[in-house]
PDB file of C-alpha atoms in Angstrom:
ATOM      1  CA  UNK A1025     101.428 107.577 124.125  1.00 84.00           C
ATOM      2  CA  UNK A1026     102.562 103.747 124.401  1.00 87.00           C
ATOM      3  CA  UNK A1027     105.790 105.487 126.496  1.00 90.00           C
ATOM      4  CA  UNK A1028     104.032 106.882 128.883  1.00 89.00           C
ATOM      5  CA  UNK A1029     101.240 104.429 129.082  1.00 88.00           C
ATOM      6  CA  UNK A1030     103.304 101.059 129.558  1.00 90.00           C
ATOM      7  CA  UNK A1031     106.090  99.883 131.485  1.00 90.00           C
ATOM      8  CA  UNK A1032     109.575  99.637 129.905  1.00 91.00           C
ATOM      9  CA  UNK A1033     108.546  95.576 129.590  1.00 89.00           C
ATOM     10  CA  UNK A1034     105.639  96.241 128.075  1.00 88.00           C
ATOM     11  CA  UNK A1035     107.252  98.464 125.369  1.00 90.00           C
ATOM     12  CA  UNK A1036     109.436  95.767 124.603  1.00 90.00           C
ATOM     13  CA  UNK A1037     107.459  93.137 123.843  1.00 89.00           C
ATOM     14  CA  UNK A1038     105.046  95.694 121.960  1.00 87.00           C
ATOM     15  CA  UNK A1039     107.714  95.454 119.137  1.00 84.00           C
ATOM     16  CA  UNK A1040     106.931  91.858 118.670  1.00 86.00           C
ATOM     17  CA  UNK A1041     103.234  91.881 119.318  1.00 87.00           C
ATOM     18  CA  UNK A1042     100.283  92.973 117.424  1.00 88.00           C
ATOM     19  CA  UNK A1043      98.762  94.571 120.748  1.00 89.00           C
ATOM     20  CA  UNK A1044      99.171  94.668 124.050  1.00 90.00           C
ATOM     21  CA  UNK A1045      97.581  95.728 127.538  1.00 88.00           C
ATOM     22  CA  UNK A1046      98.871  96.753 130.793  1.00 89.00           C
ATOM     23  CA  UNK A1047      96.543  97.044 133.405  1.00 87.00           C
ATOM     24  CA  UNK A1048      97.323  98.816 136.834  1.00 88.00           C
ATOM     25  CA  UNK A1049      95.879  98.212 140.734  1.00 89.00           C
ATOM     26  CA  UNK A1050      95.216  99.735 143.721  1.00 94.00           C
ATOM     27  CA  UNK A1051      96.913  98.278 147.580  1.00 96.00           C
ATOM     28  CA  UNK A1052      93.435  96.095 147.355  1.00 94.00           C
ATOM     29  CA  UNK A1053      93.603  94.462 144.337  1.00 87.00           C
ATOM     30  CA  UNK A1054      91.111  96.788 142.492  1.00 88.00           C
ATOM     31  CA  UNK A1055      91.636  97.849 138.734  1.00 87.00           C
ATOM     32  CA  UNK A1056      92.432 101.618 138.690  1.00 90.00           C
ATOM     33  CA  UNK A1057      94.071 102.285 135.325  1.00 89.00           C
ATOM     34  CA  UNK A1058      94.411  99.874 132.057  1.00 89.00           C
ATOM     35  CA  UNK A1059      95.928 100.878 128.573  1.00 91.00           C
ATOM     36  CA  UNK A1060      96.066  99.208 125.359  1.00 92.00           C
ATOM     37  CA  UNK A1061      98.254  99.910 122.457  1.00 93.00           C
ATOM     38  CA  UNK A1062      97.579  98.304 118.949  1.00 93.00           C
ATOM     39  CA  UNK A1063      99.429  99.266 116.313  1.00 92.00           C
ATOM     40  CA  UNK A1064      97.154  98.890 113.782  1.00 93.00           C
ATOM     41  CA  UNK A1065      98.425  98.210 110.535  1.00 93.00           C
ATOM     42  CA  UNK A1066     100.142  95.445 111.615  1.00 92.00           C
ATOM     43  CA  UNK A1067      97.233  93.858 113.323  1.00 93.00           C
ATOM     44  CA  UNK A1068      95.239  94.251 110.060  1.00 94.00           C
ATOM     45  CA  UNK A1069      97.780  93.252 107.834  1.00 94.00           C
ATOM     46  CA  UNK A1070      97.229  89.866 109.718  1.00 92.00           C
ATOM     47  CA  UNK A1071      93.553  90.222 110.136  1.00 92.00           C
ATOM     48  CA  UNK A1072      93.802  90.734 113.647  1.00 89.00           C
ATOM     49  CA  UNK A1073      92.405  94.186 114.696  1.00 93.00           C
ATOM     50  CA  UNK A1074      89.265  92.852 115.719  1.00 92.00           C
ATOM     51  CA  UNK A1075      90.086  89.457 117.879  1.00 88.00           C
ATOM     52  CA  UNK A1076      93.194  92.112 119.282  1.00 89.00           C
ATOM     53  CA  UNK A1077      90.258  94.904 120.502  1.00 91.00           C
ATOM     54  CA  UNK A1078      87.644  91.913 121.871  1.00 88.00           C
ATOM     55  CA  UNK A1079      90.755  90.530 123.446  1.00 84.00           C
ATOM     56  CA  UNK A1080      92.805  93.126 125.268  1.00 87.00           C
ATOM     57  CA  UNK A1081      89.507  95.184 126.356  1.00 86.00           C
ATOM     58  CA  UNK A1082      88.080  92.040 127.561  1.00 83.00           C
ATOM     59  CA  UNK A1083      91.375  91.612 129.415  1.00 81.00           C
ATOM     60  CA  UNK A1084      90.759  95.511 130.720  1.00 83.00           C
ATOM     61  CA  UNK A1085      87.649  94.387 133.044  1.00 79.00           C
ATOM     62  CA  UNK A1086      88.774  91.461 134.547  1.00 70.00           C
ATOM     63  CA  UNK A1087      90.284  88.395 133.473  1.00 66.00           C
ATOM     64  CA  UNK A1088      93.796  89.597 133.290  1.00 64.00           C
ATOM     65  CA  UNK A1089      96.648  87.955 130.848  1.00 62.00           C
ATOM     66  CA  UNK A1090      96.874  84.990 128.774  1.00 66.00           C
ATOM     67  CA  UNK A1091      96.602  81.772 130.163  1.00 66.00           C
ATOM     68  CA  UNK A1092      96.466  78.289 129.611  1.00 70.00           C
ATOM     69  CA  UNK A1093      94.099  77.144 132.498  1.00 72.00           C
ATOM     70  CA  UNK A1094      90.966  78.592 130.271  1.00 70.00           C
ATOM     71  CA  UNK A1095      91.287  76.674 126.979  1.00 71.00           C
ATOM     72  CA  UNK A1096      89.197  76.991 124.767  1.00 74.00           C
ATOM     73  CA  UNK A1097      88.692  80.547 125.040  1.00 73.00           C
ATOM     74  CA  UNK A1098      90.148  84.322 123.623  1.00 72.00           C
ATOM     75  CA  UNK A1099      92.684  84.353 127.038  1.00 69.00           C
ATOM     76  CA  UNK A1100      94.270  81.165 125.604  1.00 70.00           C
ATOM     77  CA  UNK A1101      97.366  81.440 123.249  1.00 68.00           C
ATOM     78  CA  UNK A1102      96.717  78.005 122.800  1.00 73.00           C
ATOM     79  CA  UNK A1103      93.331  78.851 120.836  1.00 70.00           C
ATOM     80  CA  UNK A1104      91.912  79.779 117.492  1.00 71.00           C
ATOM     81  CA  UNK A1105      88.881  81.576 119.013  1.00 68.00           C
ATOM     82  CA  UNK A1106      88.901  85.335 118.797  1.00 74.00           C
ATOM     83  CA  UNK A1107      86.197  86.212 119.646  1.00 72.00           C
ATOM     84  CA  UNK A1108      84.465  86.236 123.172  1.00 72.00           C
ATOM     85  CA  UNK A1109      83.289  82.611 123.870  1.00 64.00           C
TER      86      UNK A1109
END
């Protein structure tokens, strides 16, 4: 599913990651398509199943990719928080 889901990038870093999301637009900037792949025993052998869903499904409806500019919050790598603040 994750193959034919995400882009060749994405699958890459999903070896490294304990979830990721790809979303995909229309010409007008419009969400049409969004996946998310957690492989979940790894995300709850480091407690992280739930802050990965709230995360990457938050991601899925608008606010799309981590970022620094929006600290301190669950789009911030820079943050503890995970869950939606």
């Amino acid at each position: 599913m994750a193959a034919r889901e995400l882009s060749d990038t994405a699958l890459r870093q999903l070896d490294n990651s304990m979830c990721i999301g790809q979303v995909r637009f229309n010409p007008l900037g419009q969400i049409i398509r969004g996946a998310v792949v957690i492989p979940v025993e790894r995300a709850q052998a480091r407690g992280k199943l739930v802050p990965c869903v709230v995360e990457e499904v938050t991601q899925m409806l608008g606010l799309i990719n981590d970022t620094k500019r929006f600290h301190p919050t669950v789009f911030s790598d820079l943050t503890d928080d995970e869950l939606l603040t």
